Coordinates of C-alpha atoms and ligand atoms in Angstrom, one line a residue:
Chain A
M144 CA 24.5 -6.3 60.3
N145 CA 24.2 -9.5 58.3
L146 CA 25.7 -9.7 54.9
T147 CA 25.9 -12.1 51.9
L148 CA 29.3 -11.9 50.2
K149 CA 30.1 -13.2 46.8
V150 CA 33.9 -13.4 46.7
W151 CA 36.3 -14.3 44.0
R152 CA 38.3 -17.4 45.1
Q153 CA 41.3 -18.5 43.1
N154 CA 44.0 -20.9 44.6
G155 CA 46.9 -19.5 42.5
P156 CA 47.8 -18.0 39.2
A157 CA 47.1 -21.3 37.4
D158 CA 43.7 -21.9 38.9
S159 CA 40.7 -20.6 36.8
G160 CA 38.9 -19.3 39.9
R161 CA 35.2 -18.9 40.8
M162 CA 32.8 -16.8 42.8
V163 CA 32.0 -18.3 46.2
T164 CA 29.1 -17.1 48.4
Y165 CA 29.5 -16.6 52.2
Q166 CA 27.2 -15.4 55.0
V167 CA 28.8 -13.0 57.5
T168 CA 26.8 -12.2 60.6
D169 CA 27.2 -9.7 63.5
V170 CA 29.1 -7.1 61.5
S171 CA 29.3 -3.7 63.2
P172 CA 28.5 -0.7 61.0
D173 CA 31.7 0.9 62.5
M174 CA 33.9 -1.8 61.1
S175 CA 36.0 -1.0 58.1
F176 CA 35.5 -3.2 55.0
L177 CA 38.8 -5.0 55.8
E178 CA 37.7 -5.7 59.4
M179 CA 34.5 -7.2 58.0
L180 CA 36.7 -9.5 55.9
D181 CA 38.8 -10.3 59.0
V182 CA 35.6 -11.4 60.7
L183 CA 34.9 -13.7 57.8
N184 CA 38.5 -15.0 57.7
E185 CA 38.6 -15.7 61.5
R186 CA 35.5 -17.9 61.0
L187 CA 37.0 -19.7 58.0
I188 CA 40.2 -20.4 59.9
L189 CA 38.2 -21.8 62.9
E190 CA 36.2 -24.0 60.5
G191 CA 39.5 -25.2 59.0
D192 CA 38.9 -23.5 55.6
D193 CA 41.3 -21.4 53.6
P194 CA 40.9 -17.7 54.5
V195 CA 40.3 -15.2 51.7
A196 CA 43.6 -13.7 50.7
F197 CA 43.6 -9.9 50.3
D198 CA 46.3 -7.3 50.3
H199 CA 46.6 -4.6 53.0
D200 CA 49.2 -2.9 54.9
C201 CA 48.7 0.6 56.4
R202 CA 44.9 0.4 56.8
E203 CA 44.9 4.2 56.9
G204 CA 44.6 4.9 53.2
I205 CA 48.2 5.7 52.3
C206 CA 49.9 2.6 51.1
G207 CA 47.7 1.6 48.2
M208 CA 47.7 -2.2 48.9
C209 CA 44.0 -2.8 49.7
G210 CA 42.5 -2.6 46.2
M211 CA 39.5 -4.7 45.4
V212 CA 36.4 -4.2 43.2
I213 CA 33.3 -3.9 45.4
N214 CA 29.9 -4.3 43.7
G215 CA 31.6 -3.5 40.4
V216 CA 33.4 -0.3 41.6
A217 CA 37.1 -0.1 42.5
H218 CA 37.4 0.6 46.2
G219 CA 33.6 0.6 46.4
E220 CA 31.2 3.4 45.6
Q221 CA 32.3 5.8 48.4
R222 CA 34.3 8.5 46.6
A223 CA 37.9 9.3 47.3
T224 CA 38.2 6.4 49.7
T225 CA 40.4 3.3 49.8
T226 CA 38.9 0.0 50.8
C227 CA 40.5 0.1 54.2
Q228 CA 38.9 3.4 54.9
L229 CA 35.5 2.3 53.6
H230 CA 33.1 1.7 56.5
M231 CA 30.3 -0.8 56.7
R232 CA 27.8 1.9 57.6
H233 CA 27.7 2.7 53.9
F234 CA 26.1 -0.7 53.2
E235 CA 22.6 -1.8 54.1
D236 CA 21.8 -4.6 56.5
G237 CA 21.1 -7.8 54.6
A238 CA 22.9 -6.5 51.5
T239 CA 24.7 -8.8 49.0
I240 CA 28.2 -7.6 48.2
T241 CA 30.3 -8.8 45.3
I242 CA 34.1 -8.6 45.8
E243 CA 36.5 -9.2 42.9
P244 CA 40.2 -8.5 42.3
W245 CA 41.5 -5.8 39.9
R246 CA 41.0 -7.2 36.4
A247 CA 43.8 -6.4 34.1
A248 CA 46.3 -8.6 32.2
P249 CA 49.3 -6.6 33.6
F250 CA 47.9 -7.3 37.1
P251 CA 47.8 -11.1 37.3
V252 CA 45.9 -12.7 40.2
V253 CA 48.3 -14.2 42.8
K254 CA 45.6 -15.6 45.0
D255 CA 41.9 -14.7 45.6
L256 CA 41.8 -10.9 45.7
V257 CA 45.6 -10.4 45.6
V258 CA 47.1 -9.2 42.3
D259 CA 50.7 -8.6 41.3
R260 CA 51.3 -4.9 40.5
S261 CA 54.9 -5.3 39.5
S262 CA 54.0 -3.8 36.2
F263 CA 53.6 -0.4 38.0
D264 CA 57.1 -0.9 39.5
R265 CA 58.6 -1.4 36.1
I266 CA 56.9 1.8 34.8
I267 CA 58.5 3.7 37.7
Q268 CA 61.9 2.0 37.0
A269 CA 61.6 3.2 33.4
G270 CA 61.8 6.9 34.4
G271 CA 60.0 7.7 37.6
F272 CA 63.0 9.1 39.3
I273 CA 65.4 12.0 39.3
S274 CA 69.2 11.9 39.3
V275 CA 70.7 14.0 42.0
P276 CA 74.0 14.0 43.8
A277 CA 73.3 12.3 47.1
G278 CA 74.4 14.0 50.3
S279 CA 72.9 16.0 53.1
A280 CA 69.5 17.5 52.5
P281 CA 69.7 20.9 50.8
D282 CA 68.4 24.0 52.4
A283 CA 64.6 24.3 52.1
H284 CA 64.8 27.5 50.0
S285 CA 67.9 26.8 47.9
V286 CA 65.7 25.9 44.9
P287 CA 62.7 28.2 44.4
V288 CA 59.5 26.5 43.2
K289 CA 56.5 28.4 42.1
K290 CA 53.6 28.0 44.5
E291 CA 51.2 26.7 41.8
D292 CA 53.7 24.2 40.6
A293 CA 54.4 23.1 44.1
D294 CA 50.7 22.6 44.6
D295 CA 50.1 20.7 41.4
A296 CA 53.2 18.5 41.9
F297 CA 52.1 17.7 45.4
D298 CA 48.6 16.8 44.2
A299 CA 50.0 14.5 41.6
A300 CA 52.4 13.0 44.2
T301 CA 49.5 11.9 46.4
C302 CA 49.0 8.9 44.0
I303 CA 49.5 5.8 46.1
G304 CA 49.9 3.4 43.2
C305 CA 46.9 1.4 44.2
G306 CA 45.8 0.6 40.6
A307 CA 42.2 1.5 41.0
C308 CA 42.4 3.6 37.9
V309 CA 43.4 0.6 35.8
A310 CA 40.7 -1.6 37.4
A311 CA 38.0 1.0 36.6
C312 CA 39.1 1.9 33.1
P313 CA 37.0 0.2 30.4
N314 CA 40.2 0.1 28.3
G315 CA 42.4 -1.2 31.2
S316 CA 44.7 1.8 30.7
A317 CA 47.3 2.9 33.3
S318 CA 47.4 6.5 32.1
L319 CA 46.2 8.1 35.3
F320 CA 48.9 6.4 37.4
T321 CA 51.7 7.0 34.9
A322 CA 50.7 10.5 34.3
A323 CA 50.5 11.3 38.0
K324 CA 54.2 10.2 38.3
I325 CA 55.3 12.1 35.2
T326 CA 53.5 15.3 36.3
H327 CA 54.8 15.0 39.9
L328 CA 58.4 15.0 38.8
G329 CA 58.0 17.0 35.6
L330 CA 56.7 20.1 37.4
L331 CA 59.6 20.4 39.8
P332 CA 63.0 21.9 39.0
Q333 CA 64.7 18.7 40.2
G334 CA 62.8 16.8 37.5
Q335 CA 63.7 18.9 34.5
P336 CA 66.9 17.2 33.3
E337 CA 65.1 14.0 32.5
R338 CA 61.7 15.5 31.7
D339 CA 61.6 14.5 28.1
S340 CA 63.2 11.1 28.3
R341 CA 61.1 10.3 31.4
A342 CA 57.8 10.9 29.6
V343 CA 58.7 8.8 26.6
A344 CA 60.3 6.0 28.6
M345 CA 57.4 5.7 31.1
V346 CA 54.7 5.8 28.4
E347 CA 56.6 3.2 26.3
Q348 CA 56.9 0.9 29.4
M349 CA 53.2 1.3 30.1
D350 CA 52.4 0.2 26.6
L351 CA 54.9 -2.7 26.8
E352 CA 53.2 -4.0 30.0
G353 CA 50.0 -4.6 28.0
F354 CA 47.8 -1.8 29.5
G355 CA 45.2 -0.5 27.1
G356 CA 45.0 2.9 25.4
C357 CA 43.4 6.0 27.0
T358 CA 40.1 7.2 25.4
N359 CA 39.5 9.9 28.0
T360 CA 36.5 8.2 29.6
G361 CA 37.2 9.7 33.1
E362 CA 36.4 6.5 35.0
C363 CA 39.9 6.5 36.5
T364 CA 39.7 9.9 38.2
A365 CA 36.1 9.1 39.5
V366 CA 37.3 6.1 41.5
C367 CA 40.8 7.3 42.4
P368 CA 41.0 7.3 46.2
K369 CA 43.3 10.3 46.0
G370 CA 41.2 12.2 43.5
I371 CA 44.0 12.5 41.0
S372 CA 42.7 14.8 38.2
L373 CA 42.6 14.2 34.5
D374 CA 44.9 17.3 34.3
V375 CA 47.9 14.9 34.9
I376 CA 47.0 13.0 31.7
T377 CA 46.9 16.4 29.8
Q378 CA 50.3 17.1 31.2
M379 CA 51.6 13.6 30.2
N380 CA 50.3 14.0 26.6
R381 CA 51.9 17.5 26.4
D382 CA 55.3 16.3 27.7
Y383 CA 55.1 13.2 25.5
L384 CA 54.2 15.1 22.3
K385 CA 56.9 17.7 23.0
A386 CA 59.5 15.0 23.6
A387 CA 58.5 13.0 20.6
K388 CA 58.8 16.0 18.3
Chain B
M210 CA 41.9 9.4 16.5
A211 CA 42.3 13.1 17.3
V212 CA 43.8 14.1 14.0
T213 CA 41.6 12.1 11.7
G214 CA 38.6 13.1 13.8
A215 CA 39.5 16.8 13.3
V216 CA 39.5 16.3 9.5
L217 CA 36.1 14.8 9.7
V218 CA 34.8 17.6 11.9
L219 CA 36.0 20.2 9.4
F220 CA 34.2 18.3 6.7
L221 CA 31.0 18.2 8.7
I222 CA 31.1 22.0 9.2
G223 CA 31.5 22.6 5.5
H224 CA 28.8 20.0 4.7
M225 CA 26.3 21.4 7.2
L226 CA 26.8 25.0 5.9
G227 CA 26.5 23.8 2.3
N228 CA 23.2 21.9 3.1
L229 CA 21.7 25.1 4.5
K230 CA 21.8 26.5 1.0
I231 CA 18.7 24.5 0.3
F232 CA 16.7 27.2 2.2
L233 CA 17.9 29.6 -0.5
G234 CA 16.1 27.6 -3.1
A235 CA 16.7 24.9 -5.7
E236 CA 18.9 27.1 -7.9
S237 CA 21.3 28.1 -5.1
F238 CA 21.6 24.6 -3.8
N239 CA 22.2 23.0 -7.3
S240 CA 24.7 25.6 -8.4
Y241 CA 26.5 25.1 -5.1
A242 CA 26.7 21.3 -5.9
E243 CA 27.9 22.3 -9.4
W244 CA 30.4 24.7 -7.9
L245 CA 31.8 21.8 -5.8
R246 CA 32.6 20.0 -8.9
T247 CA 34.0 22.8 -10.9
V248 CA 35.8 24.9 -8.3
G249 CA 39.4 25.8 -9.4
E250 CA 38.7 25.4 -13.1
P251 CA 40.4 26.0 -15.4
A252 CA 43.5 26.2 -13.3
V253 CA 42.9 22.5 -12.4
P254 CA 40.9 20.0 -14.3
G255 CA 37.2 19.7 -13.5
R256 CA 36.3 17.8 -10.3
A257 CA 40.0 17.7 -9.3
L258 CA 39.6 19.5 -6.0
L259 CA 36.5 17.5 -5.1
T260 CA 38.2 14.2 -5.9
I261 CA 41.2 15.2 -3.8
T262 CA 38.9 16.1 -0.9
E263 CA 37.0 12.8 -1.3
I264 CA 40.2 10.8 -1.2
G265 CA 41.3 12.7 1.9
L266 CA 38.0 12.0 3.6
V267 CA 38.1 8.3 2.8
A268 CA 41.6 8.2 4.1
A269 CA 40.6 10.0 7.3
V270 CA 37.6 7.6 7.8
V271 CA 39.8 4.5 7.3
L272 CA 42.5 5.7 9.6
H273 CA 39.9 6.8 12.2
M274 CA 38.4 3.3 12.1
W275 CA 41.8 1.7 12.2
S276 CA 42.7 3.6 15.4
A277 CA 39.3 2.7 16.9
V278 CA 39.7 -1.0 16.2
S279 CA 43.2 -1.1 17.5
L280 CA 42.2 0.7 20.7
A281 CA 39.3 -1.7 21.2
R282 CA 41.6 -4.7 20.6
R283 CA 44.2 -3.4 23.1
A284 CA 41.4 -2.9 25.6
R285 CA 40.2 -6.5 25.1
R286 CA 43.7 -7.9 25.6
A287 CA 44.2 -5.7 28.7
R288 CA 41.2 -7.3 30.4
P289 CA 41.0 -11.0 29.5
V290 CA 38.8 -11.8 32.6
K291 CA 35.7 -9.7 32.8
Y292 CA 34.1 -8.4 36.1
A293 CA 31.2 -10.5 37.4
A294 CA 29.4 -7.5 38.9
R295 CA 27.8 -5.1 36.4
R296 CA 29.9 -2.0 36.4
R297 CA 28.1 1.2 36.7
S298 CA 29.8 4.2 35.2
Q299 CA 31.3 6.3 38.0
A300 CA 32.3 9.1 35.7
G301 CA 28.6 9.9 35.0
G302 CA 29.1 10.2 31.3
Y303 CA 27.0 7.8 29.2
V304 CA 28.3 9.4 26.0
V305 CA 31.8 8.0 26.1
H306 CA 30.4 4.5 26.4
T307 CA 28.6 5.0 23.0
M308 CA 31.7 5.8 21.0
R309 CA 32.4 2.4 19.6
Y310 CA 29.0 1.2 18.6
G311 CA 28.0 4.8 17.8
G312 CA 30.8 4.9 15.3
V313 CA 29.5 1.8 13.7
V314 CA 26.0 3.3 13.5
I315 CA 27.4 6.4 11.9
L316 CA 29.4 4.3 9.4
L317 CA 26.2 2.4 8.3
F318 CA 24.5 5.8 8.0
V319 CA 27.2 7.2 5.8
I320 CA 27.0 4.2 3.5
W321 CA 23.2 4.5 3.2
H322 CA 23.6 8.3 2.8
L323 CA 26.1 7.9 -0.1
L324 CA 23.8 5.4 -1.8
D325 CA 20.9 7.8 -1.3
L326 CA 22.1 11.2 -2.1
T327 CA 25.4 10.8 -3.9
F328 CA 24.9 7.8 -6.1
G329 CA 21.1 7.8 -6.0
T330 CA 20.9 4.0 -5.9
V331 CA 18.3 4.0 -3.1
N332 CA 16.9 7.4 -4.0
P333 CA 13.5 7.6 -5.7
K334 CA 14.8 10.1 -8.3
G335 CA 18.1 8.3 -9.0
F336 CA 21.5 9.5 -10.0
H337 CA 20.5 11.8 -12.8
A338 CA 18.2 14.1 -10.9
T339 CA 19.5 17.3 -9.5
P340 CA 20.8 17.2 -6.0
Y341 CA 17.9 19.4 -4.9
D342 CA 15.3 17.0 -6.3
R343 CA 17.1 14.1 -4.7
V344 CA 16.9 15.7 -1.3
V345 CA 13.2 16.6 -1.7
A346 CA 12.3 13.1 -2.9
G347 CA 14.5 11.3 -0.4
F348 CA 12.9 13.0 2.6
D349 CA 9.3 12.8 1.2
P350 CA 6.8 12.3 4.0
S351 CA 5.9 8.9 2.5
R352 CA 9.5 7.9 3.3
W353 CA 9.3 9.0 6.9
W354 CA 11.4 6.0 8.0
V355 CA 14.3 7.4 6.0
T356 CA 14.0 10.7 7.8
A357 CA 13.6 8.9 11.1
F358 CA 16.8 7.0 10.4
Y359 CA 18.6 10.2 9.5
I360 CA 17.5 11.8 12.7
A361 CA 18.6 8.9 14.9
A362 CA 22.0 8.7 13.1
L363 CA 22.5 12.5 13.4
V364 CA 21.8 12.4 17.1
M365 CA 24.5 9.7 17.3
V366 CA 26.8 12.0 15.3
G367 CA 26.1 14.7 17.9
L368 CA 26.9 12.4 20.9
H369 CA 30.0 11.2 19.1
L370 CA 31.3 14.7 18.6
R371 CA 30.4 15.7 22.1
H372 CA 32.9 13.3 23.6
G373 CA 35.1 13.1 20.5
M374 CA 35.9 16.8 20.3
W375 CA 37.0 17.5 23.9
S376 CA 38.7 14.1 23.9
A377 CA 40.8 15.2 20.9
F378 CA 41.8 18.4 22.8
Q379 CA 42.7 16.3 25.8
T380 CA 44.8 13.9 23.7
L381 CA 46.7 16.8 22.2
G382 CA 47.4 18.1 25.7
L383 CA 45.3 21.2 25.5
A384 CA 42.5 20.6 28.0
N385 CA 43.9 21.2 31.4
G386 CA 42.3 22.9 34.4
R387 CA 39.6 25.4 33.8
R388 CA 40.1 25.0 30.0
R389 CA 38.8 21.5 30.2
H390 CA 35.4 22.7 31.4
L391 CA 35.4 25.4 28.7
L392 CA 36.3 22.9 26.0
R393 CA 33.7 20.4 27.2
G394 CA 31.1 23.1 27.0
F395 CA 32.3 24.1 23.6
A396 CA 32.2 20.5 22.3
A397 CA 28.6 20.1 23.6
G398 CA 27.4 23.4 22.2
F399 CA 29.2 22.8 18.9
A400 CA 27.8 19.3 18.5
A401 CA 24.3 20.6 19.2
V402 CA 24.6 23.4 16.6
L403 CA 25.9 21.0 14.0
V404 CA 23.2 18.4 14.6
L405 CA 20.4 21.0 14.5
G406 CA 21.9 22.5 11.3
F407 CA 21.9 19.1 9.7
L408 CA 18.5 18.1 11.0
S409 CA 16.8 21.3 9.7
V410 CA 17.0 20.0 6.1
P411 CA 15.2 16.7 6.3
I412 CA 12.7 18.1 8.8
A413 CA 12.0 21.1 6.5
V414 CA 11.4 18.7 3.6
M415 CA 9.2 16.5 5.7
I416 CA 6.9 19.2 6.9
G417 CA 6.8 20.8 3.5
V418 CA 8.8 24.0 4.0
V419 CA 11.2 22.9 1.3
K420 CA 9.5 21.2 -1.7
Ligands
HEM291 C1 20.5 15.2 7.3 C2 21.5 16.0 7.0 C3 22.3 15.8 5.7 C4 21.9 16.1 4.4 C5 20.5 16.7 4.0 C6 23.0 15.7 3.6 C7 22.9 15.9 2.2 C8 23.9 15.4 1.3 C9 23.9 15.6 -0.1 C10 22.7 16.2 -0.9 C11 25.0 15.0 -0.6 C12 25.4 14.9 -2.0 C13 26.1 16.2 -2.5 C14 26.5 16.2 -3.9 O1 26.3 15.2 -4.6 O2 27.0 17.2 -4.4 C15 25.8 14.6 0.6 C16 27.0 13.9 0.5 C17 27.7 13.4 1.6 N1 27.4 13.4 2.9 FE1 25.7 14.3 3.6 N2 24.0 15.2 4.3 C18 23.6 15.2 5.7 C19 24.3 14.7 6.8 C20 25.6 14.1 6.7 C21 26.3 13.6 7.8 C22 25.9 13.7 9.3 C23 27.5 13.0 7.3 C24 28.7 12.3 8.1 C25 28.6 11.7 9.2 C26 27.4 13.1 5.9 C27 28.4 12.6 5.0 C28 28.3 12.8 3.6 C29 29.4 12.3 2.8 C30 30.6 11.5 3.2 C31 29.0 12.7 1.4 C32 29.8 12.5 0.2 C33 30.6 13.6 -0.2 C34 31.2 13.5 -1.6 O3 30.8 12.6 -2.3 O4 32.0 14.4 -1.9 N3 26.2 13.8 5.5 N4 25.1 14.8 1.7
SF4_292 S1 46.1 7.5 40.1 FE1 44.7 7.2 41.9 S2 43.7 5.2 41.3 FE2 45.5 5.3 40.1 S3 47.2 4.3 41.2 FE3 47.3 6.5 41.8 S4 46.0 6.7 43.6 FE4 45.5 4.7 42.7
FES293 S1 45.7 -0.7 53.4 FE1 47.0 0.9 52.9 S2 45.7 2.1 51.6 FE2 44.4 0.6 52.3

């Protein structure tokens, strides 16, 4: 396959950045999107150019590092798929592909496609934890959990913190991420002691970081590589309203 | 947004049902309009309840707009650099992307509508005619463009409610799981009934069923 890439290049946080066009030839349809970028970067390095910086780690869809907006869609148009798990067979030979970083004020660009997602870490620090006495692992059945709650908590816990929800949201809201964490901990017995304070603290931190407000557009869940449902936002709103009462 | 929107929806229900009285004839419609002004008398002075309702509605509209503007401003600040590629909606709902400009269209409509049927400023019969005559004259076939504008604006109202109502349930933490689909369906059905109810009046006048 031969492709035309339009890639966002930005030397550093202070640079204003621009779209640069590259031709990539001899791409195998079995390559992942990141491998296709590797091909481009190897050539750029050989030519003495600066390779395109992008984040990645596991390349198996579980770490949440590889976020980029492909043809205007976070992680590309393939549903429930991270960029590293997106394969070139989903594109047509000769296609032009636009690649941009997540766009959100709380996700400043570090370089090219790499953004700083520390704002997510600070939301977690505000309340995304439980306080337990450390020690050896408790017996598996010592704390009973209802099956439905276990399922819902586990679904919410599959959020990998990639930030696609923010990138896709027309409001730049981080509600899906924050709500996934609040739901994951709030549904389990271990999360009860801090349930109220957690909801309030995490929502307040989310607003402090400069994310926008949720207007229930549903764009987040549509692009989420883990298919986190809007139900978590319902749960967050419930917990928040109950705690704020 | 949710709370002020709910107040406006309640008003729309009452207003739509009230409008349907026009099919019961001029007398019924006019005495209903009269009743709105005198309800509660003599326990409360004339027009007191109507004035209170009007103040409440204006407050709800202003707060609703204030919430919308601050959400839009937060959204703009949260994304200072726009995407170069055109973003297609992945959620498949076009309605939610009409809320902001749709709201502005509805506001312009309400202003026109008040000048038309409440104050009579832009109504052929003017302020001193009976409400019934104002409606019949306002939607006269020769003023088809007024009717067309009403229809367009009311469709906008319907779209606004279709997203707005389920969104309000979601904001209040009521729309989880299966209930979300029920509430979405309810919002769509409710919006359709409301719009059809409102539309029946101008259309009936235009085609001469009400004259
Ligand atoms: C096409 C359908 C509609 C018709 C025939 C209609 C008719 C009327 C009439 C005759 C009045 C004056 C009542 C009186 O003076 O006693 C009125 C007032 C009003 N209408 Fe409508 N209306 C329609 C749709 C709407 C919609 C969709 C909205 C809101 C988005 C709306 C908002 C208002 C408001 C705010 C008032 C003023 C209420 C007051 O002064 O107490 N109307 N309408
Ligand atoms: S909710 Fe989904 S899109 Fe958002 S950070 Fe978690 S995994 Fe990524
Ligand atoms: S590189 Fe880990 S999720 Fe893509």
